[in-house]
XYZ file of C-alpha atoms in Angstrom:
524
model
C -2.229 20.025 -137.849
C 0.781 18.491 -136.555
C 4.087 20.014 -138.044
C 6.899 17.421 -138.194
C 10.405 18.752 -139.054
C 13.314 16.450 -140.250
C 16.472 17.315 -140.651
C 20.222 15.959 -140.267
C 23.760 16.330 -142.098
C 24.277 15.983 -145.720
C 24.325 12.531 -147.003
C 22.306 11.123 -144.030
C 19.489 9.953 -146.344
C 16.651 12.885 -145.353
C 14.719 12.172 -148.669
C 14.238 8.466 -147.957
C 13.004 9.234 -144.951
C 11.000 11.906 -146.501
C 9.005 9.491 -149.176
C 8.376 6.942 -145.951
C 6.806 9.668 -144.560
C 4.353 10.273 -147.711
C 4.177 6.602 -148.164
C 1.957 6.299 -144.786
C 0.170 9.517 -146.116
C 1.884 12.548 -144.540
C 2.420 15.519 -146.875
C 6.072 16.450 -147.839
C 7.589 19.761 -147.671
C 11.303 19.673 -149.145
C 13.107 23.504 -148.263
C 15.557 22.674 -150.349
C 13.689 22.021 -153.755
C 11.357 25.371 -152.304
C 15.378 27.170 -152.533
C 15.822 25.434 -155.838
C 12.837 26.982 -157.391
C 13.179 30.537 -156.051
C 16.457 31.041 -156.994
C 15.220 30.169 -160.790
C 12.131 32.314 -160.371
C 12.966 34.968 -158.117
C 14.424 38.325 -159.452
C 15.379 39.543 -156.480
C 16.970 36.469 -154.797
C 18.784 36.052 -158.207
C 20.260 39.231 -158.334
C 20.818 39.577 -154.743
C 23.123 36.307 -154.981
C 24.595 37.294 -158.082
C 26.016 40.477 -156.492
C 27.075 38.443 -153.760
C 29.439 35.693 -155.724
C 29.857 37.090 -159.239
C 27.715 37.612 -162.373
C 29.152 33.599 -163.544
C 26.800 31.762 -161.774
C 23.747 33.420 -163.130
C 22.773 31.993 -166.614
C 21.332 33.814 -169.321
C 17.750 33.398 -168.385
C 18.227 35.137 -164.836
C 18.414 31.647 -163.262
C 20.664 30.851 -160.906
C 23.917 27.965 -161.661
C 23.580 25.953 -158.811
C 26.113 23.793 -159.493
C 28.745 26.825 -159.910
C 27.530 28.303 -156.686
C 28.065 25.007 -155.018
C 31.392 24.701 -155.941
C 31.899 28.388 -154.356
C 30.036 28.078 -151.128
C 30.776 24.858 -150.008
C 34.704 24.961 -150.133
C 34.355 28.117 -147.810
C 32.533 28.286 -144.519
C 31.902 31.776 -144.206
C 30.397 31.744 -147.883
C 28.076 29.014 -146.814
C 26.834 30.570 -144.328
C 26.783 33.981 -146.039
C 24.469 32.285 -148.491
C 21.796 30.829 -145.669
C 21.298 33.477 -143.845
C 20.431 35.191 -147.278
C 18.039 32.077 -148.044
C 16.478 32.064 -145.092
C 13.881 34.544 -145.022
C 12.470 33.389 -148.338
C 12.578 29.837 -147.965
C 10.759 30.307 -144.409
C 8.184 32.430 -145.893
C 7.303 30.159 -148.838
C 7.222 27.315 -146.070
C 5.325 29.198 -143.606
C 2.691 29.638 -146.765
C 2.520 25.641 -147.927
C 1.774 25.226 -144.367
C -0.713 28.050 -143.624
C -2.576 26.451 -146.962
C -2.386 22.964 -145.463
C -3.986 23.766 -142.270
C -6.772 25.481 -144.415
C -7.651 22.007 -146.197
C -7.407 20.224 -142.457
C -4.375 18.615 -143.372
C -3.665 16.303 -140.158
C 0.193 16.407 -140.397
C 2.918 17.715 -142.786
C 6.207 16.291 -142.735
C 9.279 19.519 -144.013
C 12.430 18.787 -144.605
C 14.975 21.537 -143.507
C 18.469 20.849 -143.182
C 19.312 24.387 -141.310
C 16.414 23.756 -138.850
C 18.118 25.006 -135.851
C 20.084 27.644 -137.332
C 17.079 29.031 -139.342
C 14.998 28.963 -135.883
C 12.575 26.601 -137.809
C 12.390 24.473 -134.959
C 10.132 26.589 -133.102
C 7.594 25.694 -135.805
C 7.063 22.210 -135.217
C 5.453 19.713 -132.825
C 8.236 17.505 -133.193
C 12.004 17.575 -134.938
C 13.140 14.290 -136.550
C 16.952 14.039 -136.834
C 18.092 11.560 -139.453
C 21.524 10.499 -139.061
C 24.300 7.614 -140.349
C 27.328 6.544 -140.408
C 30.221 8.695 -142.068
C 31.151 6.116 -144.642
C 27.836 5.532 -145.720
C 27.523 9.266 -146.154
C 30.465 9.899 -148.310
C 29.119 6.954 -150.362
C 25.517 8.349 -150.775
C 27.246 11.987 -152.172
C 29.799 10.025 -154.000
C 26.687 8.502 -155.791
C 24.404 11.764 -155.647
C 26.596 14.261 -157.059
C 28.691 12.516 -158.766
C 31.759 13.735 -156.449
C 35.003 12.324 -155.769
C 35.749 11.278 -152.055
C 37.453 13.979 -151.109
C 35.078 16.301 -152.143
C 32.334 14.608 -150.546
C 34.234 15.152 -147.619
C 34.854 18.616 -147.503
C 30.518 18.988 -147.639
C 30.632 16.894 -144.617
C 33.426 19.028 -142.828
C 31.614 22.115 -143.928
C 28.809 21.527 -141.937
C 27.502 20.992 -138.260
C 29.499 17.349 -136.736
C 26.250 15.207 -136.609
C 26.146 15.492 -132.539
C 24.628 18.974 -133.181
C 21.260 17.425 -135.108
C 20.896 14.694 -132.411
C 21.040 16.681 -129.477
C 18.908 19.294 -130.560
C 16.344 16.951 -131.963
C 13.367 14.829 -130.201
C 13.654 11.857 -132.257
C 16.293 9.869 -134.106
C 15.854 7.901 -136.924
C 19.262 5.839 -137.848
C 18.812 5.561 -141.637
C 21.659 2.880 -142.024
C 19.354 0.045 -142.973
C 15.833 0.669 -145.023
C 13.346 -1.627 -143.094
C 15.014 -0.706 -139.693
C 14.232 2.923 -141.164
C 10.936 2.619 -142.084
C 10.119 1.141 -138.901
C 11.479 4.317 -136.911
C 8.653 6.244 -139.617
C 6.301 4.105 -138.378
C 6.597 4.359 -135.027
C 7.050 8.148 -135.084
C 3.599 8.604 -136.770
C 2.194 6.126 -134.523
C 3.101 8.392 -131.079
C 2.726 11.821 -133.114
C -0.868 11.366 -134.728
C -2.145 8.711 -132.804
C -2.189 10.455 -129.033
C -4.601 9.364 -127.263
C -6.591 12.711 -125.290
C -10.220 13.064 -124.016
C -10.442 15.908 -125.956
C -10.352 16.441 -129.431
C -7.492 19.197 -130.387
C -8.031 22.876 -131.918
C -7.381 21.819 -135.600
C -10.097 18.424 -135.623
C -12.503 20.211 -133.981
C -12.160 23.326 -136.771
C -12.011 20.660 -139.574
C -15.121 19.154 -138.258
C -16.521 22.572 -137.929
C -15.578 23.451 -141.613
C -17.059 20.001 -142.674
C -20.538 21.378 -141.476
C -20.128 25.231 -142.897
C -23.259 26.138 -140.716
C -23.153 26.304 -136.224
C -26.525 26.769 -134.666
C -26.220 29.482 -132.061
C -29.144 28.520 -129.524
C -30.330 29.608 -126.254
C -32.003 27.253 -124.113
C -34.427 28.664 -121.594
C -35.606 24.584 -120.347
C -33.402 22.018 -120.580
C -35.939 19.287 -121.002
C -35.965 20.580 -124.715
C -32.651 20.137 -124.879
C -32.392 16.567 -126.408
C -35.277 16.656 -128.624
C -33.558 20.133 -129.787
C -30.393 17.984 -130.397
C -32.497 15.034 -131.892
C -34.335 17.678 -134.899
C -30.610 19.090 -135.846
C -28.957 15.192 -136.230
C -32.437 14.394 -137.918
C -31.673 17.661 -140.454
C -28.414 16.742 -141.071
C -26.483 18.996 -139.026
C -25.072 17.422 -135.955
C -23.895 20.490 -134.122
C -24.459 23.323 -132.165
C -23.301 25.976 -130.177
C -25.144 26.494 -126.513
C -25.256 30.151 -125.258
C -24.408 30.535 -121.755
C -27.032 33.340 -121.562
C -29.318 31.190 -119.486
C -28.440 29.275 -116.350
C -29.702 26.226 -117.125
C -26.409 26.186 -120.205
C -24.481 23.686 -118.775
C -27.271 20.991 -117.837
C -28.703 21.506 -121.520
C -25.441 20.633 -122.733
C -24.741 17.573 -120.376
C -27.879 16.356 -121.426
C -27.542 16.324 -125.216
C -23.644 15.683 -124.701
C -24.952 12.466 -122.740
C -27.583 11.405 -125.275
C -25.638 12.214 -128.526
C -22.478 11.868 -127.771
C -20.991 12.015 -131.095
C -22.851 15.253 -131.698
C -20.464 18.259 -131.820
C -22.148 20.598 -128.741
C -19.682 23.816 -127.910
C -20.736 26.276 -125.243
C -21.091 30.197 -126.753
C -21.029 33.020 -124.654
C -19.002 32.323 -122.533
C -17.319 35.267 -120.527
C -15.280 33.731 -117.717
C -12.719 31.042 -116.449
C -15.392 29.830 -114.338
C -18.124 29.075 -117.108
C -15.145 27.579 -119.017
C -15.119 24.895 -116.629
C -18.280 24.312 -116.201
C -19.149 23.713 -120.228
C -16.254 21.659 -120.189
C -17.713 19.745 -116.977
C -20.972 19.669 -118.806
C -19.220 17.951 -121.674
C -18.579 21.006 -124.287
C -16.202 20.167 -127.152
C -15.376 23.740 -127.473
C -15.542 27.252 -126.227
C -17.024 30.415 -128.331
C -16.923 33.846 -126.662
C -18.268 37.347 -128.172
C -15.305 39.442 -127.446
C -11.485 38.821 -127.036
C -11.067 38.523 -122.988
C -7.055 37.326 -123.433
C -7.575 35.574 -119.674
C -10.186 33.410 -120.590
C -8.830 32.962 -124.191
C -5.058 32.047 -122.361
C -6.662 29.812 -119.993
C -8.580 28.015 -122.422
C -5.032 27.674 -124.375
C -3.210 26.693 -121.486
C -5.437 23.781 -120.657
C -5.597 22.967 -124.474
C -9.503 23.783 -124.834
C -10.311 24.365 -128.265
C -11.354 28.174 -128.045
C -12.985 30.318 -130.792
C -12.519 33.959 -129.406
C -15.101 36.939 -131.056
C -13.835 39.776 -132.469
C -14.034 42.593 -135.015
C -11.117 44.677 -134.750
C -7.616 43.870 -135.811
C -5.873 44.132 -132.575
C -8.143 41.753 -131.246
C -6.890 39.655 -133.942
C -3.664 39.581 -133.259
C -3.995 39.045 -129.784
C -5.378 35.368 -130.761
C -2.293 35.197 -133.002
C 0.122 36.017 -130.165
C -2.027 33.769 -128.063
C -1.670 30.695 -131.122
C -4.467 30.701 -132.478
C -5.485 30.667 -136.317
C -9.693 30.788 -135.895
C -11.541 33.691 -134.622
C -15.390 34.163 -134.257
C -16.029 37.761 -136.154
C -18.786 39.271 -133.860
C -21.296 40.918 -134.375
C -20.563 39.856 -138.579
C -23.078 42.360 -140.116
C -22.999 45.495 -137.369
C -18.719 45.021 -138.140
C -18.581 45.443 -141.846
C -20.295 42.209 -142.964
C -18.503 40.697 -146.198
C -16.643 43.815 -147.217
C -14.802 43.504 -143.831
C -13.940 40.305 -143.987
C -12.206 40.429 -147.313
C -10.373 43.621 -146.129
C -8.943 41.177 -142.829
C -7.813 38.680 -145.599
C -5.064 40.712 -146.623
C -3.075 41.434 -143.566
C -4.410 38.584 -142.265
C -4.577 35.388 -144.904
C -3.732 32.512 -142.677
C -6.966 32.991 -140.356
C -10.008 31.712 -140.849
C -13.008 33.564 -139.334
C -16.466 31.815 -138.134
C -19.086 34.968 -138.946
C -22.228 35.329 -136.361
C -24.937 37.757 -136.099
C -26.937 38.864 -138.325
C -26.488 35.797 -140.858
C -29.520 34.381 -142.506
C -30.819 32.303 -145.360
C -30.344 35.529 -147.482
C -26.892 36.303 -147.328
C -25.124 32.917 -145.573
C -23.777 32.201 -149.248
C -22.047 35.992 -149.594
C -19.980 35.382 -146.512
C -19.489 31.163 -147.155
C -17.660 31.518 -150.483
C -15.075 34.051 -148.661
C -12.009 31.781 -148.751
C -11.158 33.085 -145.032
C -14.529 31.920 -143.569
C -14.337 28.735 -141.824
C -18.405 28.389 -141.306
C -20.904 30.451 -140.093
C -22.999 30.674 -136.705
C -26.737 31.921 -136.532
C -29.707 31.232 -135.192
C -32.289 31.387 -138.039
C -32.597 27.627 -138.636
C -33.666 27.405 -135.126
C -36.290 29.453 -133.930
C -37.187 30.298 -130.919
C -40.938 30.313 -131.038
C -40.501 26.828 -132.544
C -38.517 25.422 -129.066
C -41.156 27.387 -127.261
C -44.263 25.266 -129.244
C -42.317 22.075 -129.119
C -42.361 22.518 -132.897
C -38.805 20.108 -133.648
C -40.266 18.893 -136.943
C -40.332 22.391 -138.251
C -36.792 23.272 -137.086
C -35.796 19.549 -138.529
C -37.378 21.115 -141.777
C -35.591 24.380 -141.375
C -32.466 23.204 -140.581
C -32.876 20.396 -143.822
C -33.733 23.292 -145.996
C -30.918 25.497 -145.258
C -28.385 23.105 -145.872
C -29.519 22.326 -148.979
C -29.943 25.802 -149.432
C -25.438 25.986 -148.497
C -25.068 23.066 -150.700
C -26.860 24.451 -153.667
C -27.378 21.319 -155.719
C -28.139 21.444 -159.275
C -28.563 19.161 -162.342
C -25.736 19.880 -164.159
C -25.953 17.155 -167.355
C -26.885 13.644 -167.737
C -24.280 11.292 -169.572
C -25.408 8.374 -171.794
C -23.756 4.851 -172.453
C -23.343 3.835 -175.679
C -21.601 1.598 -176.876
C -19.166 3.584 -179.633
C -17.888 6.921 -181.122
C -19.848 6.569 -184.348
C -23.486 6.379 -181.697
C -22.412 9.512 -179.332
C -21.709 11.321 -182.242
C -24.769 10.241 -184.314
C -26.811 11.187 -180.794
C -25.085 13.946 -179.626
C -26.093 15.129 -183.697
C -29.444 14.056 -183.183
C -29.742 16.542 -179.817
C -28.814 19.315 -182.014
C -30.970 18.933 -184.945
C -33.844 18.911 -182.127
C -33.334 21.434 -180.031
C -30.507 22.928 -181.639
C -28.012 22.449 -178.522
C -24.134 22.762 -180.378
C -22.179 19.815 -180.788
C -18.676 19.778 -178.811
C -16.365 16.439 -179.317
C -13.913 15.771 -176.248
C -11.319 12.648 -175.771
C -13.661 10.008 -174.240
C -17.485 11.391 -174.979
C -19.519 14.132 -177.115
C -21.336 17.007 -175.301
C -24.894 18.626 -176.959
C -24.957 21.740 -175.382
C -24.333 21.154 -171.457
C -26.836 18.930 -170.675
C -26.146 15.950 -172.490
C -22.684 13.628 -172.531
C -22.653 11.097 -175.070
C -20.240 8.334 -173.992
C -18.479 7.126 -176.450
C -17.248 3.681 -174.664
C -19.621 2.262 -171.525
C -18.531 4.106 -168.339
C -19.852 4.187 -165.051
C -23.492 3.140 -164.450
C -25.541 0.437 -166.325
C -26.966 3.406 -168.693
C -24.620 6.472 -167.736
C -24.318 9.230 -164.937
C -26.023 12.086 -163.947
C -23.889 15.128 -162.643
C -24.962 17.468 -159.728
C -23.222 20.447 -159.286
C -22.808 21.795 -155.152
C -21.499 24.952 -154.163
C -19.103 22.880 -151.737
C -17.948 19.535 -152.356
C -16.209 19.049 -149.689
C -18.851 19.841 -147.450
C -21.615 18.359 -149.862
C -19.404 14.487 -149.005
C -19.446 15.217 -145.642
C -22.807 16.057 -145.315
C -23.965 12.990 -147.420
C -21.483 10.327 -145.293
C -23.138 11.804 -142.403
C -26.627 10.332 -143.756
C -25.278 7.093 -144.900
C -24.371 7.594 -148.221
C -20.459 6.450 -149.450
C -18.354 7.361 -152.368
C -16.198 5.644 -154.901
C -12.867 7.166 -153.589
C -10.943 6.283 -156.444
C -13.041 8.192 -158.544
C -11.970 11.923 -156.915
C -10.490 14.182 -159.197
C -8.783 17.030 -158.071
C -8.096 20.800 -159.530
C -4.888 22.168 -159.960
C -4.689 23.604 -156.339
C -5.097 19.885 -155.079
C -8.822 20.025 -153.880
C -11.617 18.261 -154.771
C -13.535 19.048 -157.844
C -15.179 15.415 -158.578
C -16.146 12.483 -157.289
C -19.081 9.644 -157.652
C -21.286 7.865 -155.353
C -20.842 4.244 -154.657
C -23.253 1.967 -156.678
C -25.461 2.839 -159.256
C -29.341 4.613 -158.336
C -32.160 3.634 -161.319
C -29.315 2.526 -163.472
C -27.345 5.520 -163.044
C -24.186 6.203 -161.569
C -24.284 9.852 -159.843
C -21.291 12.096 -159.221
C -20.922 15.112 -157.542
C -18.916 18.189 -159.493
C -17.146 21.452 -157.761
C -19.944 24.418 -159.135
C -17.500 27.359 -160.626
């Protein structure tokens, strides 16, 4: 996820530039509305200001006066600053959280506004810092209009902060915000050469999302590479386009230049992989990633260093924040059910929420759900779906079937309720009553249809589909889309709806199927 900070002096028009930015579909952080909230829902910070410039600015609720603490700070340098340093550490900390969440959902850039950026050591943070400056006039006017200040106060803000020279030489890009199309042209251009980079290789955080997308790796060693490609061939064929090739054979590398050759949109990594030297050669090969068992902090570095997407092993906390120090936020947890299995896993997520962990050994059909619906498990490696009697035998329909059966077997798809068309209140209700009196399923009326029991919706205007829509519930939606575009299937995007935490709960199919429109539904 690409981290894109903009900053500048007051009045230089950071919030335009801000909603150009989530016009072209970046997501917005804005520090300052982040301060804004805490210091009218913190304790703490309240009380901690409060002692700081008298019990008048806090109002009866606890919340703090901003506009009386304004008045204070900015007529007085050393109060100002008095006031960010203070600020600081819980501003960054709710930031560094938003963004730890967005890399989570695969986010592919977020946009955060901090006007301290350099002084708050922020900077270090982000891929690329956007300075947004103007003219002094047009400044003064935009606070004159903002705050509803006289001239000269507006001018004391300005003098009470860093002369403008300070965000432009400290900054990689400039965006002159004196003229709006000019301005969103500079946008424009920035996302163009920050998200757009051209490289051979795909970078840590697409490769992970695409990972996540598939929730399941196949860990397989290949003894002959001639059964490489049909190998290859029964996992695209089962809906699972990826795999993970254990260097524990020597014939590794030409098993995974011949299915990198063949499929080349297939997502092959090399596993096992112990030293600097094999590194190259799965890369060579044409490996899209790296997996090793342990935590060898020279081959991780080097991997890091040449920006190979690396997925170190480990199962003890030290070795986890080695791959921190090292940069990295997703670590292979090795060997998953000899280490503590679930129970482990949830006891890393509290020192350690912002990294996601790909479980191996051990996994199966049996338990592959326990460790999946962990929040702080990316996907899971194993070798059940492909055995190795099966490869032996030349058996690739039966590991096609396998592999079919234990993603449906992730997904978890179930009938959830079938919703009928008709064509007014006064028929759902008299149907929906009609359900009950034969099967005695309860009655419950909602805004736009009539529910008999859970497993029939009585429309009560036409909706979607020629005679209604069936619901299927899936364990993971966002893999369950995935999965399906992967076979051919498309959705009606503007039909997503989305929980309170922003993620998908919802969304139908394209089309209609015997009449029927079908939608997909978050299971709880």
């Amino acid at each position: 996820m690409k981290v894109i900070g903009v900053t500048g002096p007051i009045g230089a028009g950071k919030s335009f530039v801000m909603k150009l930015f989530e016009k072209y579909g970046v997501i917005t952080v804005d520090t300052d509305k982040i301060y804004h909230d805490l210091i009218g829902t913190d304790t703490e910070l309240s009380e901690k200001l409060a002692e700081m410039y008298g019990k008048e600015i806090v109002y009866a609720n606890g919340g703090i006066d901003r506009k009386k603490l304004a008045e204070i700070v900015f007529s007085d340098k050393r109060k100002l600053s008095e006031l960010n340093t203070v600020t600081h550490a819980y501003v960054g900390q709710a930031v560094l959280d938003l963004l730890g969440k967005y890399r989570k959902q695969g986010r592919e850039a977020v946009a955060v506004e901090v006007p301290l950026m350099f002084e708050s050591g922020f900077d270090k943070y982000c891929d690329a810092v956007v300075c947004v400056a103007a003219k002094e006039p047009t400044r003064i006017e935009r606070i004159m209009a903002r705050s509803g200040l006289t001239r000269e106060e507006a001018l004391i803000r300005i003098k009470n902060q860093k002369d403008i020279k300070f965000y432009i030489e400290n900054s990689q890009i400039i965006v002159y915000n004196e003229n709006d199309s000019k301005a969103e042209e500079s946008v424009k251009g920035i996302l163009s050469a920050i998200l757009n980079e051209k490289t051979e290789d795909k970078n840590m955080n697409q490769i992970c999302k695409e990972i996540g997308s598939y929730g399941l790796i196949p860990v397989i060693k290949i003894e002959d590479p001639e059964k490489a490609v049909p190998l290859a061939k029964a996992l695209c064929d089962g809906g699972l386009p990826v795999a993970e090739i254990t260097f524990r054979t020597k014939c590794a590398a030409e098993a995974i230049a011949k299915i990198s050759k063949e499929f080349p949109d297939m997502l092959v990594g090399a596993g096992t992989v112990l030293t600097t030297q094999q590194v190259d050669e799965a890369v060579a090969a044409g490996a899209k990633f790296i997996v090793s068992p342990g935590f060898n902090a020279k081959v991780v570095k080097y991997c890091v260093d040449k920006n190979i997407p690396m997925v170190p092993g480990t199962s003890r906390p030290s070795d986890v924040e080695g791959a921190i120090e090292l940069g990295l936020d997703t670590i292979k947890f090795f060997p998953a059910e000899a280490a503590g299995g679930v129970a482990m896993l949830k006891s890393l997520n509290g020192p350690y929420s912002d990294i996601m962990f790909m479980p191996t050994g051990g996994i199966d059909e049996k338990n592959l759900l326990d460790y999946l619906k962990l929040k702080n498990v990316l996907a899971c490696g194993g070798s059940f779906m492909v055995k190795t009697q099966y490869i032996a035998e030349n058996r690739f329909d039966l590991i096609t079937a396998d592999v079919k059966l234990a993603m449906t077997t992730m997904l978890g798809f179930k009938l959830v309720h079938i919703g009928i068309n008709c064509e007014n209140e006064d028929e759902a209700k008299k149907s929906a009553l009609l359900i009950e009196k034969m099967f005695g399923m309860s009655v419950k009326e909602g805004n736009s249809s009539v529910f008999a029991g859970t497993e029939f919706e009585f429309m009560k205007a036409p909706y979607l589909g020629k005679y209604g829509h069936i619901a299927i519930s899936t364990n993971f939606i966002d893999r369950a889309v995935a999965y399906f575009e992967r076979n051919g299937f498309t959705f009606n995007k503007e039909s997503a709806k989305y929980n309170e935490k922003g993620k998908l709960s919802a969304i139908y199919f394209e089309g209609e199927y015997f009449g029927f429109a079908i939608h997909l539904v978050q299971s709880k």
